[in-house]
Tab-separated table of C-alpha atoms and ligand atoms in Angstrom:
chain	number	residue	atom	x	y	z
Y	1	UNK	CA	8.389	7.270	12.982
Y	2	UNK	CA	10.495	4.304	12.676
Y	3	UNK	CA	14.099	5.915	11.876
Y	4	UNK	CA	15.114	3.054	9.855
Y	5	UNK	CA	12.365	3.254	7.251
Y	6	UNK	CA	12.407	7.237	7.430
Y	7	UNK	CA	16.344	7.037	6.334
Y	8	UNK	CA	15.145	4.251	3.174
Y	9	UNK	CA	14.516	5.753	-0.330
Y	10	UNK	CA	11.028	5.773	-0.882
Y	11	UNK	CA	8.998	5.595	-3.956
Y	12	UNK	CA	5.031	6.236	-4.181
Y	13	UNK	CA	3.255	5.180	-7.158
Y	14	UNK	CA	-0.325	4.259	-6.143
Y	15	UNK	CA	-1.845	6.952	-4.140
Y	16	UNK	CA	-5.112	9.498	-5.240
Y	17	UNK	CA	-4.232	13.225	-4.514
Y	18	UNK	CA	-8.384	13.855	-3.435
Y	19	UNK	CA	-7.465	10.868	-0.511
Y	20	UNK	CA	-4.375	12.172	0.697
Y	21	UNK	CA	-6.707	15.810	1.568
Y	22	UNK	CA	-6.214	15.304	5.345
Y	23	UNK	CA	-9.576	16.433	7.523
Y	24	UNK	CA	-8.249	19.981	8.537
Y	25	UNK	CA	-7.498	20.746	5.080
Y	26	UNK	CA	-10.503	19.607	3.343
Y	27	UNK	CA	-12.196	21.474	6.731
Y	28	UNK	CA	-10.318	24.598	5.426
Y	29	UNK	CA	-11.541	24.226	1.599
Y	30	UNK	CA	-14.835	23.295	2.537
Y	31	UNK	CA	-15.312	26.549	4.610
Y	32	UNK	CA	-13.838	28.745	1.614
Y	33	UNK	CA	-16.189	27.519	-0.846
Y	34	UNK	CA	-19.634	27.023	1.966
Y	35	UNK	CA	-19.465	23.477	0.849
Y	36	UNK	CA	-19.778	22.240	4.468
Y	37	UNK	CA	-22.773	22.729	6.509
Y	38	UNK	CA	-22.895	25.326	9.217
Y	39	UNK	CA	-24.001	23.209	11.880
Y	40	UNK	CA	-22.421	19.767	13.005
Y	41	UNK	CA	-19.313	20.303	10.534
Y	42	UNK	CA	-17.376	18.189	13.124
Y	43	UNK	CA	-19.552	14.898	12.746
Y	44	UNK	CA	-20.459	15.514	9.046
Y	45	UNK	CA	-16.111	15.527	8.645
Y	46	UNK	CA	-16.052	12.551	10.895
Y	47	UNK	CA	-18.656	10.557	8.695
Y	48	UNK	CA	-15.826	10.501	5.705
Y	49	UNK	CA	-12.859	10.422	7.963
Y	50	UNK	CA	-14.392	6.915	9.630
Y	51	UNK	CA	-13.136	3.602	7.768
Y	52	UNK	CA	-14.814	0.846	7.658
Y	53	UNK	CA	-17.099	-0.915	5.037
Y	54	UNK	CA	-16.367	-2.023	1.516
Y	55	UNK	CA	-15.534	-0.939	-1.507
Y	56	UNK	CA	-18.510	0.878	-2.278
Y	57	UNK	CA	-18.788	2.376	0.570
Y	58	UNK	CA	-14.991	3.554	0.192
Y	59	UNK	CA	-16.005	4.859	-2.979
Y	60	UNK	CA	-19.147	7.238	-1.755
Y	61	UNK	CA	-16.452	8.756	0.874
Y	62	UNK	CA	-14.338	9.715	-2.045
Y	63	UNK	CA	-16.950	10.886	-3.516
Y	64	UNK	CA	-17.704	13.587	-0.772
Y	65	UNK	CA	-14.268	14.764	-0.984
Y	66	UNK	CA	-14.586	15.467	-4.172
Y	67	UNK	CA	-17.664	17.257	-3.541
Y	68	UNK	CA	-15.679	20.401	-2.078
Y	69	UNK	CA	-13.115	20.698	-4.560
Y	70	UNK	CA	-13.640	23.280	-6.525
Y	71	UNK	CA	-11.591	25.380	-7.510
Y	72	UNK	CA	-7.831	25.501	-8.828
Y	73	UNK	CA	-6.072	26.615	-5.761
Y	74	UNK	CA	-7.988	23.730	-3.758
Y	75	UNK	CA	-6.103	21.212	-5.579
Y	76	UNK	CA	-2.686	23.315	-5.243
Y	77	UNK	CA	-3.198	23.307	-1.199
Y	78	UNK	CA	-4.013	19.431	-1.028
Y	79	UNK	CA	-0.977	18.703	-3.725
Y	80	UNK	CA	1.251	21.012	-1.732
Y	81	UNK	CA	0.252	19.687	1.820
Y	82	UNK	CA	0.436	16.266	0.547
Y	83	UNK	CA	4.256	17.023	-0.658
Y	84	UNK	CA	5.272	17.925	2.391
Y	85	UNK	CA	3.828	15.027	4.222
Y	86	UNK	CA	6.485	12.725	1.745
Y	87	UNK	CA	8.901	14.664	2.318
Y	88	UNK	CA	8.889	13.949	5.922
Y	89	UNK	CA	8.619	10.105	5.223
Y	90	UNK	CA	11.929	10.774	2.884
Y	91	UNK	CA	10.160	9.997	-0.136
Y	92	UNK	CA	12.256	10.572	-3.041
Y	93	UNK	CA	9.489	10.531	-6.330
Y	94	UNK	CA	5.493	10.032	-6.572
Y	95	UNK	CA	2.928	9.344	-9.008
Y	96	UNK	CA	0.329	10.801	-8.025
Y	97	UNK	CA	-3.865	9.605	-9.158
Y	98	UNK	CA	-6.597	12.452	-9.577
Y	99	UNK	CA	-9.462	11.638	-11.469
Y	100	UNK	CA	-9.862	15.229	-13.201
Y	101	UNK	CA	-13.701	14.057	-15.077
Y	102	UNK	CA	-14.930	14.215	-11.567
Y	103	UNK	CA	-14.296	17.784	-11.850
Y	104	UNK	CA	-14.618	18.791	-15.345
Y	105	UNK	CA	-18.031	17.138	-15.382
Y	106	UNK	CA	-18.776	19.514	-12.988
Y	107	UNK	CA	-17.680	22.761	-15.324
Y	108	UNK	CA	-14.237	23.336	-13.426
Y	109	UNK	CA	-11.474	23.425	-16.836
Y	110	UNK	CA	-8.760	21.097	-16.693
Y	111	UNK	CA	-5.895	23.374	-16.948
Y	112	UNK	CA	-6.462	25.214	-14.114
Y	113	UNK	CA	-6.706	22.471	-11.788
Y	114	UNK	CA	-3.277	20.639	-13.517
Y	115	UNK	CA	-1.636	24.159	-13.651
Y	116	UNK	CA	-2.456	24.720	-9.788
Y	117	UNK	CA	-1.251	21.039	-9.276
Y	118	UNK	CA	2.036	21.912	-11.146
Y	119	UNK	CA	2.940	24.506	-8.846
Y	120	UNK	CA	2.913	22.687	-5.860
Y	121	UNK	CA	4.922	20.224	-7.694
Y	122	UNK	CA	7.401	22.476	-8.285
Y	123	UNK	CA	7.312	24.057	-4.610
Y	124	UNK	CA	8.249	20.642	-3.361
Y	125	UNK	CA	10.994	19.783	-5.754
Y	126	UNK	CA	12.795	23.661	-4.977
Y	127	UNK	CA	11.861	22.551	-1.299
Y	128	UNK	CA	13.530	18.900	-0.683
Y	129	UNK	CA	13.795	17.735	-4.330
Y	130	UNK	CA	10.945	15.835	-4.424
Y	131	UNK	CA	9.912	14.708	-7.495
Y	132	UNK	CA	6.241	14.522	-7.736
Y	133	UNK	CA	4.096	13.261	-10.755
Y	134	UNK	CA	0.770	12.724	-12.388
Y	135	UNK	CA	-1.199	10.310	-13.822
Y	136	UNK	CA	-5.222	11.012	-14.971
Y	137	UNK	CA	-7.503	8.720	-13.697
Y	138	UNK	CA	-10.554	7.677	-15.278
Y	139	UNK	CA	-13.672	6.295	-13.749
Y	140	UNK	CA	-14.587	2.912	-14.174
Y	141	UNK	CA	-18.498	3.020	-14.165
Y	142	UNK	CA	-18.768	5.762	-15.963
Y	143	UNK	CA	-17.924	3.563	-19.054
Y	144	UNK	CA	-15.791	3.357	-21.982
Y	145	UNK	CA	-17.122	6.745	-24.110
Y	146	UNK	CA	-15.737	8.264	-20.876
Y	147	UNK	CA	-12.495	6.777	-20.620
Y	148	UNK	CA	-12.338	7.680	-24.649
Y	149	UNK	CA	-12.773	11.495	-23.405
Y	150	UNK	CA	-9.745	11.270	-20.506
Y	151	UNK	CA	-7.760	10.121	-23.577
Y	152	UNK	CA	-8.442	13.004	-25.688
Y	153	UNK	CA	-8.463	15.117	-22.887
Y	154	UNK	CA	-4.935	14.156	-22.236
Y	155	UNK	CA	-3.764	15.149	-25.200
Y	156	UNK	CA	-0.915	18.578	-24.540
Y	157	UNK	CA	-0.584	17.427	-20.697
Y	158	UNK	CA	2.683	16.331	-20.341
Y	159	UNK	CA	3.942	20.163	-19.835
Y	160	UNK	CA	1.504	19.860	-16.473
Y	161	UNK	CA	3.563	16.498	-15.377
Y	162	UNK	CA	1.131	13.969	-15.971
Y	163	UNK	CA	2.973	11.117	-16.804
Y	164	UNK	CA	0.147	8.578	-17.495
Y	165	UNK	CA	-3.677	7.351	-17.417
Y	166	UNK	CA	-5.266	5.270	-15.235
Y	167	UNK	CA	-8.386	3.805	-14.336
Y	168	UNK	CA	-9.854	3.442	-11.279
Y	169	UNK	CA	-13.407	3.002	-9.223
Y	170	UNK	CA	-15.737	0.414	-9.245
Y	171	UNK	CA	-14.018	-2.616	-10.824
Y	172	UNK	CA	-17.394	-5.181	-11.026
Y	173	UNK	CA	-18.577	-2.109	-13.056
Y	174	UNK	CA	-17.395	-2.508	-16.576
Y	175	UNK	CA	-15.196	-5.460	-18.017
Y	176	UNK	CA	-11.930	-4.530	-19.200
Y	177	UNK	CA	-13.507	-5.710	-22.582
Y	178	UNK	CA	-15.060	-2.449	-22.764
Y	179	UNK	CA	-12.193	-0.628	-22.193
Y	180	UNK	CA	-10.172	-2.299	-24.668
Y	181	UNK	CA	-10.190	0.910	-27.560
Y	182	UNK	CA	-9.204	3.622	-24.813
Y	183	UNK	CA	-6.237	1.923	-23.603
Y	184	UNK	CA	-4.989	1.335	-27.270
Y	185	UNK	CA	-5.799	4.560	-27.933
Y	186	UNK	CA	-4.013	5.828	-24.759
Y	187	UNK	CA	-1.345	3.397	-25.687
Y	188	UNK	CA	-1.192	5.031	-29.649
Y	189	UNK	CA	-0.575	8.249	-28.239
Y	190	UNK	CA	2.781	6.952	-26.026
Y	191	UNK	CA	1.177	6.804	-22.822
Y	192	UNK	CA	1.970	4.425	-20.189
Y	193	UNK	CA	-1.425	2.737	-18.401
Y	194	UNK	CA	-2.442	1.426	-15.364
Y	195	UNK	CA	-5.885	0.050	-14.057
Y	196	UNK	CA	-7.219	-0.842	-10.878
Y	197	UNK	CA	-7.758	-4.448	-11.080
Y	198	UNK	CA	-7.493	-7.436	-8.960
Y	199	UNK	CA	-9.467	-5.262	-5.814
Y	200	UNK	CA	-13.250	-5.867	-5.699
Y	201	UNK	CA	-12.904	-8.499	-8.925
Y	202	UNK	CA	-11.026	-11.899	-8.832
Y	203	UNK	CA	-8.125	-12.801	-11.027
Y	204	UNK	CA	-9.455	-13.055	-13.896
Y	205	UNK	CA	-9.516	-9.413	-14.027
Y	206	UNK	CA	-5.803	-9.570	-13.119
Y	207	UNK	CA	-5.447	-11.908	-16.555
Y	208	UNK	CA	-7.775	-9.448	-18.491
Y	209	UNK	CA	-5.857	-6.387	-17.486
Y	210	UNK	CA	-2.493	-7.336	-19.050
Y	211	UNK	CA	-3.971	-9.644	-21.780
Y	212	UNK	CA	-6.838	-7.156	-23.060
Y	213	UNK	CA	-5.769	-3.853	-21.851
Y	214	UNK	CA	-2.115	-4.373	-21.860
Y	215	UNK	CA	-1.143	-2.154	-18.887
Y	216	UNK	CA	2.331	-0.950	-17.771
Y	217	UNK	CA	1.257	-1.515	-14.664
Y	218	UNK	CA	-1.685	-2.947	-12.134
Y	219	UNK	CA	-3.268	-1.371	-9.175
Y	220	UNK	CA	-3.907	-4.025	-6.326
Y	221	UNK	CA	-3.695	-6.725	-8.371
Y	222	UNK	CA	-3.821	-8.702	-5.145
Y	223	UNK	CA	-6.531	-10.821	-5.804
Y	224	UNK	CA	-4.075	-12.692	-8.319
Y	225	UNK	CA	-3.124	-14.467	-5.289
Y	226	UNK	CA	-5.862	-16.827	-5.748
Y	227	UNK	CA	-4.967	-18.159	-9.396
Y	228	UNK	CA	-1.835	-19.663	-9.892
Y	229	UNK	CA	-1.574	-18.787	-14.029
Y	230	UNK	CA	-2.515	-15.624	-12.933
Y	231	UNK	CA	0.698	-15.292	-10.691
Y	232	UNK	CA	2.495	-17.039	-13.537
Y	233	UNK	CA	1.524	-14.511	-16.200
Y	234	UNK	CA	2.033	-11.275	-13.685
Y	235	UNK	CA	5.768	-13.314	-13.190
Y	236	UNK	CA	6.547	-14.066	-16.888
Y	237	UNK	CA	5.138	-10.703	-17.800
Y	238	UNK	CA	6.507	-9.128	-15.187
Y	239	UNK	CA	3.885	-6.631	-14.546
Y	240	UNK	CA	4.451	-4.645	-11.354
Y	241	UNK	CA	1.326	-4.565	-9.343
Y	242	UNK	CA	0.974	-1.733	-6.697
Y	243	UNK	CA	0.094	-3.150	-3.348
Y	244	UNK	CA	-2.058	-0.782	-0.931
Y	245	UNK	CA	-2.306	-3.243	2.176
Y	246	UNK	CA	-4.282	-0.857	4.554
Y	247	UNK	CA	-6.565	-0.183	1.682
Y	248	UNK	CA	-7.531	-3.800	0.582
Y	249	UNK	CA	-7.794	-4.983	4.346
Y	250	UNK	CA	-10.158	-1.780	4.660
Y	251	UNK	CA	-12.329	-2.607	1.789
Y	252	UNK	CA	-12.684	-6.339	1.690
Y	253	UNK	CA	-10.004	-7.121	-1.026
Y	254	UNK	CA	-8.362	-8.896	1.262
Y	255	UNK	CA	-9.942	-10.682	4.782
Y	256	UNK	CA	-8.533	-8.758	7.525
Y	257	UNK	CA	-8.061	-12.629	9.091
Y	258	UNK	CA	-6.547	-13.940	6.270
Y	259	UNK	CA	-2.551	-13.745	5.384
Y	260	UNK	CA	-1.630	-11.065	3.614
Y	261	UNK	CA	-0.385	-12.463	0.508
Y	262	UNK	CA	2.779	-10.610	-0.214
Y	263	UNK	CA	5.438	-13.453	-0.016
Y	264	UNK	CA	2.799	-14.979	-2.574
Y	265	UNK	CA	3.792	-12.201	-5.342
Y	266	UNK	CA	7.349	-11.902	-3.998
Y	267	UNK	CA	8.627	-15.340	-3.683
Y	268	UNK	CA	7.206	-15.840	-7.396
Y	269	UNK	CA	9.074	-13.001	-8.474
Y	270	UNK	CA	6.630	-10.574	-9.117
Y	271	UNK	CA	7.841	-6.717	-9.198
Y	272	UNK	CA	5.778	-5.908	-6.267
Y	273	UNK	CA	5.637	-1.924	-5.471
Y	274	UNK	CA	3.856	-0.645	-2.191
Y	275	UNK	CA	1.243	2.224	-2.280
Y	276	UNK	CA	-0.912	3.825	0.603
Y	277	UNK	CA	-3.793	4.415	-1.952
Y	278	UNK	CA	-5.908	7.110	-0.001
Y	279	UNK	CA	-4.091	7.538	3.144
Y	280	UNK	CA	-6.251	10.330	4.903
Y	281	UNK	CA	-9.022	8.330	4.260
Y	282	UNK	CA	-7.526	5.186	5.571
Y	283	UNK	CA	-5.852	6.736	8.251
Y	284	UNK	CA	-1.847	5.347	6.785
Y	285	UNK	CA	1.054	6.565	4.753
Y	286	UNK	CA	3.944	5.162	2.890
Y	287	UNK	CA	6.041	4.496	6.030
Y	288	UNK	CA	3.293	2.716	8.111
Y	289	UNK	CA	2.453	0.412	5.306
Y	290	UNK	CA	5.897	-0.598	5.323
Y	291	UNK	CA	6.474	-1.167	8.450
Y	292	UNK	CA	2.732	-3.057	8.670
Y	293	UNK	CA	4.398	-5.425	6.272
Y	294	UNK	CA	7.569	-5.801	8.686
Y	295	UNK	CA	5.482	-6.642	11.493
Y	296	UNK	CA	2.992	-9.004	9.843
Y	297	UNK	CA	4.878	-10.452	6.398
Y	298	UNK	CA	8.071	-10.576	7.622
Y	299	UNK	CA	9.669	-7.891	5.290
Y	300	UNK	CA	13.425	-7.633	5.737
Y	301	UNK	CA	15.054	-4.605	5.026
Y	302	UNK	CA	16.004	-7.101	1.203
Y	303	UNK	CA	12.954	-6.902	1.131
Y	304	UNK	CA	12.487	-3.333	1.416
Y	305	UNK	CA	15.424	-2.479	-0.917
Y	306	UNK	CA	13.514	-5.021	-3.686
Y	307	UNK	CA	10.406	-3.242	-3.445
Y	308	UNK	CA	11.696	0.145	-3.858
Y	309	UNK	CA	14.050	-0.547	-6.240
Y	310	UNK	CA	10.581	-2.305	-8.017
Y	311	UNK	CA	8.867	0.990	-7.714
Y	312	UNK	CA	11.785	2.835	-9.488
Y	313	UNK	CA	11.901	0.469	-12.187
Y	314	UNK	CA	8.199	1.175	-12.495
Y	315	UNK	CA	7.665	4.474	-12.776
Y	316	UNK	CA	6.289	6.192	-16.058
Y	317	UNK	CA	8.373	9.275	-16.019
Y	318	UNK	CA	10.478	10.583	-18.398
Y	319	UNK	CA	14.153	9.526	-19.287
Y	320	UNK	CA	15.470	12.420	-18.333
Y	321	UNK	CA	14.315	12.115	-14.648
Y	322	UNK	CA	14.231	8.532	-14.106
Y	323	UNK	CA	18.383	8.886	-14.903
Y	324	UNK	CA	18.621	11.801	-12.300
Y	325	UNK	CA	16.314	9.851	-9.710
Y	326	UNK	CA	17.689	6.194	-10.095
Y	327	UNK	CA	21.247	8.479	-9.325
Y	328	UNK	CA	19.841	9.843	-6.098
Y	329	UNK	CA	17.928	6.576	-5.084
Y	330	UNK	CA	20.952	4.271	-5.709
Y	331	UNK	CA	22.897	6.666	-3.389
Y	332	UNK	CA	20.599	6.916	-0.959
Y	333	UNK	CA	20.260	2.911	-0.926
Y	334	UNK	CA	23.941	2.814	-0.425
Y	335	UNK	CA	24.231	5.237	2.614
Y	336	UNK	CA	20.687	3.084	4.070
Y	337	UNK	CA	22.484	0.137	4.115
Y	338	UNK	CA	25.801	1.548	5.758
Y	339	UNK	CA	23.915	3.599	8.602
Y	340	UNK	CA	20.838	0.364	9.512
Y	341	UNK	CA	20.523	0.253	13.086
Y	342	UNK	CA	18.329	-2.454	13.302
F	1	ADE	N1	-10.201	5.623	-6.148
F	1	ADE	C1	-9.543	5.946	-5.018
F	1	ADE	N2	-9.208	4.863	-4.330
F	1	ADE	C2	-9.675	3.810	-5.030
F	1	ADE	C3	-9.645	2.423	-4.823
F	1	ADE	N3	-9.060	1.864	-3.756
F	1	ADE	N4	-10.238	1.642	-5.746
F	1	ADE	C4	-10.831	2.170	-6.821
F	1	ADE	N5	-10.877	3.468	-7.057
F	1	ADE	C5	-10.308	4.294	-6.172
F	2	ZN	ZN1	-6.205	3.386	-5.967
């Protein structure tokens, strides 16, 4: 790993706990609960491992993660594998995505899975100090009754760490019209909101997901690159948007032969925070997308002190820990700078 960016403070806000499950550990749950077949495991794993394709087809992978999740100590050994994968980048705090309907519809209770989350959380924090987070995620084309139940369903979570709900999925699904009551709602009862916007729909999705659903933050967002009062609002707003770069060069978001557009968001003074999304399933993490951006954008290490220090100003944790964290973090920033060897 590059020693420079290993040594950087890190901060992870867009990434989905069932993506992170890497192959031998979903290989491991799968055989527990005789989810995978008994002949050709190998190529059946390899058919969700492989990238490629677009959104959609990103999405049915997902999907089949999902499909052998099911019980609480499943999620505990992909949240506590997963910590220990950040800790080796030197990731400080994450906040983490896990769309829990795609388990409760299936008759597995909620606080089970969070409690079983929660542990691992707090393995990794007595482990390195990582702080690790949640935030529910609903799913876009299941509708808006739907994202009404995450909301409710929310409600006494904060003891589990879930810091905020999100919405994620198939953006061309549903406008953010139809979304409009949950997030007040989610809003009303003091959480902070993101959406996944600006991925598989244009801009104007971008506009609708701070003007109609009046996010904290955005998720991709990237496609605002293409409407200049859409940068403008994102800048006068100043809405962070999560960038995933592997992910939206996987999936179409972005060309893989265009430029990827993050001096666009940065030069206009956009709080631009860097995610890896679903790295098992795009084959990343953390530290490669950042040093993908060095190699093709031209990040400097300001550049990598401005996004990190975006992502801390970003986060939806409470006071309490954002004081003790921005403590560490400026520290660590500090010493980065001193020891650089590049
Ligand atoms: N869920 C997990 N990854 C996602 C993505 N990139 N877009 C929408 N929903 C997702
Ligand atoms: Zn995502």
């Amino acid at each position: 790993m590059n020693q420079s960016l290993f040594g950087l403070p890190k901060v992870e806000l867009h990434v989905h706990l069932e993506g992170t499950i890497r192959r031998e550990i979903l290989e491991k749950i799968g055989r527990r609960n005789n989810t995978l077949p008994v002949k050709e495991t190998g190529a059946f794993l390899e058919r969700i491992y492989r990238s490629g394709g677009d959104l959609s087809s990103f999405l049915r992978r997902f999907a089949a993660v999902c499909h052998h999740l099911r019980s609480p100590i499943d999620f505990y050994l992909a949240a506590r594998d997963y910590g220990k994968q950040l800790s080796r980048q030197g990731v400080l705090y994450a906040e983490i995505h896990l769309s829990v309907q795609i388990f409760t519809r299936r008759g597995i209770p909620l606080q089970p899975i969070l409690s079983a989350v929660d542990e691992a959380f707090e393995e990794a924090y007595r482990e390195s100090g990582l702080m690790l987070r949640l935030i529910l995620d609903g799913v876009r084309q299941w509708g808006p009754g739907s994202m009404l139940e995450l909301v409710e369903m929310a409600e006494g979570t904060r003891r589990w760490k879930v810091v905020g709900i999100g919405l994620g999925g198939d953006e061309n699904s549903f406008p953010a019209e139809s979304f409009r009551e949950a997030f007040r709602a989610a809003r009303d009862r003091g959480w902070k909101t993101t959406v996944h916007a600006g991925e598989a729909g244009g801009p104007d999705s971008v506009r609708d997901a701070v003007e109609i659903l009046k996010v904290d933050r955005i998720g991709h967002g990237v496609r605002a690159a293409g409407d200049p009062s859409v940068l403008d609002l994102l800048a006068r707003c100043q809405i962070p948007i999560d960038l995933c770069p592997t992910s939206q060069r996987e999936t179409g978001a972005v060309a893989k032969n265009d430029i990827y557009p993050l001096r666009t968001f940065l030069d206009r003074g956009i709080p631009v925070t860097i995610g890896s999304d679903d790295p098992a399933l795009f084959q990343t993490d953390l530290t490669n997308e950042l040093s993908w951006l060095q190699g093709h954008c031209g990040l400097s290490p300001e550049d990598l002190v401005r996004v990190e220090r975006n992502g801390l100003e970003a986060i939806f944790c409470e006071p309490e820990v954002r004081r003790r964290l921005g403590a560490i973090f400026h520290a660590g920033i500090r010493s980065w700078q001193r020891n650089r060897t590049d």
